[in-house]
XYZ file of C-alpha atoms in Angstrom:
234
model
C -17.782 69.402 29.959
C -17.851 66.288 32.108
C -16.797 66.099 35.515
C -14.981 63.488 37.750
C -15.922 63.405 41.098
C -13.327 61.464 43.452
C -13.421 62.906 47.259
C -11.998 65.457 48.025
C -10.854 65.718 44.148
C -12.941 66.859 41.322
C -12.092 66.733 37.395
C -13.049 68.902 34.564
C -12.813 67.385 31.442
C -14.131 68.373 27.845
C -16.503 66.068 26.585
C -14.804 65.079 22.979
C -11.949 64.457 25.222
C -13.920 61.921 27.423
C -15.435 60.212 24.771
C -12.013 59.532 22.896
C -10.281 58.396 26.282
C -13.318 56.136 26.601
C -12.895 54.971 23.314
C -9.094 54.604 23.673
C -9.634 52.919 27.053
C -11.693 50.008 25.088
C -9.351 49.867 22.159
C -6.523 49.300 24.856
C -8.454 46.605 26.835
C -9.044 44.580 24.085
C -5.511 44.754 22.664
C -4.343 43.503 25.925
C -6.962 40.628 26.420
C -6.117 39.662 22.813
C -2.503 39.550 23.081
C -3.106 37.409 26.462
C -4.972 34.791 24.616
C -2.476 34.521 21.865
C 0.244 34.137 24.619
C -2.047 31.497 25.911
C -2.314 29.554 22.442
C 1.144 29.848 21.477
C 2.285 26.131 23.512
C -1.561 24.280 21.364
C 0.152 26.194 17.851
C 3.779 25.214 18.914
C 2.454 21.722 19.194
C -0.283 21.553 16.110
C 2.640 22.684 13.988
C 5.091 19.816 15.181
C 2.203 17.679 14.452
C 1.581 18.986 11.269
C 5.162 18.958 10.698
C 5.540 15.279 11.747
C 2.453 14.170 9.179
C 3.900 15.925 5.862
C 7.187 13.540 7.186
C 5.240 10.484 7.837
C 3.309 11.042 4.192
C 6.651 11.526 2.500
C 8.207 8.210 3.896
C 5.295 6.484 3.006
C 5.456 7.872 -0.820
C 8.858 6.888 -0.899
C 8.478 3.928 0.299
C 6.032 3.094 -2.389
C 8.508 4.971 -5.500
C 11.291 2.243 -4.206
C 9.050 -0.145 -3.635
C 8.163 0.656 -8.024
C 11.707 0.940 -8.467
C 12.421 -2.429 -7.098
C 14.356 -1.300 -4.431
C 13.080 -3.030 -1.686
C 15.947 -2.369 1.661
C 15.364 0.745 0.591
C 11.493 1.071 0.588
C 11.616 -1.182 3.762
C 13.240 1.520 5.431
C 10.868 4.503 4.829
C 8.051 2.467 5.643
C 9.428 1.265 8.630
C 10.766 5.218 9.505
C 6.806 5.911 8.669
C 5.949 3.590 11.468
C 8.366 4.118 14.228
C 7.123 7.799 14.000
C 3.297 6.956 13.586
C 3.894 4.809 17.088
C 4.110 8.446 18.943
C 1.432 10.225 20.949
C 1.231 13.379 18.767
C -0.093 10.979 15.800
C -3.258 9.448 17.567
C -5.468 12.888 16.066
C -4.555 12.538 12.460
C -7.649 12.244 10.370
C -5.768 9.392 8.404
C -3.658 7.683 10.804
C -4.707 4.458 10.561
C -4.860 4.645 6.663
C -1.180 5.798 6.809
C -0.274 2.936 9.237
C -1.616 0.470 6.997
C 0.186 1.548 4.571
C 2.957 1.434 5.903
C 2.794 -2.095 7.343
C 1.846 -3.522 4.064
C 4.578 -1.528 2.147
C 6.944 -3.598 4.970
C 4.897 -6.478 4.491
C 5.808 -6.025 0.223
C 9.247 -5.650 0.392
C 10.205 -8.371 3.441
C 8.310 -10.677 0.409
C 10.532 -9.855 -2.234
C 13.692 -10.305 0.478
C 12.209 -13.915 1.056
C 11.329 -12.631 4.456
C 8.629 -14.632 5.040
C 8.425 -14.454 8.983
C 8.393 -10.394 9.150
C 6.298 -10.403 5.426
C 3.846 -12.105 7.770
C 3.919 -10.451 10.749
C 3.519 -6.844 8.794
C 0.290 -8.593 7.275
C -1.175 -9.247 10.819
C -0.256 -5.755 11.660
C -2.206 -4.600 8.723
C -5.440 -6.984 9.280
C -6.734 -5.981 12.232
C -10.271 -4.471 13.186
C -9.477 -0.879 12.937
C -7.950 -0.913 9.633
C -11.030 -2.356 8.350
C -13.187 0.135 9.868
C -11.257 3.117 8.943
C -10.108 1.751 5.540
C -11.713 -1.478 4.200
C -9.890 -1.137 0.566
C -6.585 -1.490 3.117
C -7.696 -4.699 4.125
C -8.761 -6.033 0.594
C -5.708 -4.894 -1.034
C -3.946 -6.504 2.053
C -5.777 -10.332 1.608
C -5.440 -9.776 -2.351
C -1.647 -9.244 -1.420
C -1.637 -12.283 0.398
C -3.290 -14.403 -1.966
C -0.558 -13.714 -4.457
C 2.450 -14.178 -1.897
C 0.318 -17.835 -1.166
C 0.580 -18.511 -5.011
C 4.188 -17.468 -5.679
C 5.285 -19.997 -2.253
C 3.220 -22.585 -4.005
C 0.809 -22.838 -0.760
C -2.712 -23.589 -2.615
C -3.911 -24.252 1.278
C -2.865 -20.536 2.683
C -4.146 -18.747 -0.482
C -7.288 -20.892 -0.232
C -7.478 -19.374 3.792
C -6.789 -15.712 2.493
C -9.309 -16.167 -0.223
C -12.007 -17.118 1.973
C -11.529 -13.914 3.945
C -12.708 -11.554 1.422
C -15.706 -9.850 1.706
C -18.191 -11.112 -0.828
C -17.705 -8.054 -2.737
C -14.080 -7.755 -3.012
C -14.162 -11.845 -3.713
C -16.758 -11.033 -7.164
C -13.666 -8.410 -8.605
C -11.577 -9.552 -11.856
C -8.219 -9.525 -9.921
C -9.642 -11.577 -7.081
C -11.105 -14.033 -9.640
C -7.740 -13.762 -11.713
C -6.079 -14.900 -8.309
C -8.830 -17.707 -7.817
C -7.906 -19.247 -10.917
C -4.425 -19.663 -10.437
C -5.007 -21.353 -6.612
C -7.562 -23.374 -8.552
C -4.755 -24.197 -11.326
C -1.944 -24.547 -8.401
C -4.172 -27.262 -6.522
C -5.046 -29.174 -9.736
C -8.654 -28.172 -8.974
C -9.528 -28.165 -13.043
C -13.401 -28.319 -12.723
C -12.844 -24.851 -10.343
C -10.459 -23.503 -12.669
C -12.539 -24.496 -15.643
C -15.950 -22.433 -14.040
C -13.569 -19.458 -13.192
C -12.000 -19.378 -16.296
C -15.415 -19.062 -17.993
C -16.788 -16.228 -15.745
C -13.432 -14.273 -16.321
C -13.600 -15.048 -20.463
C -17.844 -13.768 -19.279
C -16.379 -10.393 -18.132
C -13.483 -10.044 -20.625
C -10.640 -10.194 -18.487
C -8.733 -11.916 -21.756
C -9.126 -11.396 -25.221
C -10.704 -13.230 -27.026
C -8.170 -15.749 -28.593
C -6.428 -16.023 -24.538
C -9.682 -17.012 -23.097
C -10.690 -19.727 -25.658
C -6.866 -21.173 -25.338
C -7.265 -20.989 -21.325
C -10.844 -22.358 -21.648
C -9.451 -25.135 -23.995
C -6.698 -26.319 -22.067
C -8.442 -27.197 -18.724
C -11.416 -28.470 -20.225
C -8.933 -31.053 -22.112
C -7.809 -31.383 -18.607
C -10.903 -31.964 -16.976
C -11.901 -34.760 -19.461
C -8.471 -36.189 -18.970
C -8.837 -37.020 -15.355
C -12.435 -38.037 -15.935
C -11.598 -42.149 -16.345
C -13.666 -44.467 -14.792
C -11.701 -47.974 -13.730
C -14.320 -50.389 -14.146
């Protein structure tokens, strides 16, 4: 037996039956502080699942916005992105392992569509949004695809000078890559620069970026241009 002294009272209890209320005691004690700290949690859940929640919605505007964007439906993809944003603007977003990937994204899927709505003033201010120093740190292919992007708006508004600008800020990397080159050649070919076009065309024919027959007809043409404009008055 086991007995309980408590003045003036004294228990007598059989040992198996002390062990298994000890036991019982413990198993009781734990349940409780257990179901205390999941009462606790429940508000950080309630809000990692609205965040959570909010994320999948944010990723599924942005996807959208980039199957309309495919489908050529531009007011259409210029909403979801722009739905993307307005929720990405809230505090629950700032912990997102992504977020400023999915911002991006977002800006330059505005940014893609205000183009093809000859929108040039928000088109531009979308870009801005997208080239700034975070994006770069967090995602430099956002920012290359971005100035790539920009570079080919430039050439389709006939504006050798901006594409020129955007050109110059690529990183030296992004600026050796056959679309960027494919890009330089046509500013070089907007801006009547033939001896630039001519060198360009050669290191794209170099890498293979045409077949065969294209890049001797493209190498052709400017260098009849070149020796066209090289006249000498006296």
């Amino acid at each position: 037996t086991v007995t309980l002294f408590w003045p003036p009272w004294r228990f007598d209890v059989s040992f198996n039956f002390f062990v298994f209320a000890l036991i019982g005691g413990f198993v009781l004690v734990y349940a409780a502080l257990r179901a205390l700290a999941v009462v606790r949690e429940l508000p950080t859940q309630a809000r990692r699942w609205r965040s959570q929640q909010l994320e999948r919605a944010v990723v599924g505007w942005v996807l959208d916005a980039l199957a309309n964007q495919l489908a050529g439906r531009f007011v259409r993809a210029q909403g979801a992105a722009q739905n993307a944003l307005d929720h990405l603007r809230g505090g629950s977003s700032r912990d997102w392992p992504r977020r400023a990937q999915l911002e991006a994204l977002a800006h330059l899927l505005v940014a893609e569509s205000a183009h093809a709505l000859q929108n040039r003033a928000k088109r531009d201010e979308h870009l801005q949004a997208t080239l700034t120093p975070a994006t770069a740190k967090a995602s430099p292919e956002v920012v290359e695809g971005a100035l790539l992007r920009a570079v080919r708006w430039a050439v389709e508004d006939r504006d050798p000078a901006a594409a020129r600008s955007r050109l110059a800020e690529l990183p030296q990397g992004a600026a050796r890559r056959i679309q960027a080159l494919r890009l330089r050649l046509r500013v070089a070919r907007l801006g009547d620069a033939t001896a630039e076009a001519l060198e360009t065309a050669r290191l794209l024919a170099k890498h293979r970026a045409f077949s065969p027959e294209a890049a001797r007809s493209i190498v052709h043409g400017l260098a009849l241009d070149a020796l066209r404009g090289a006249h000498d008055l006296a």
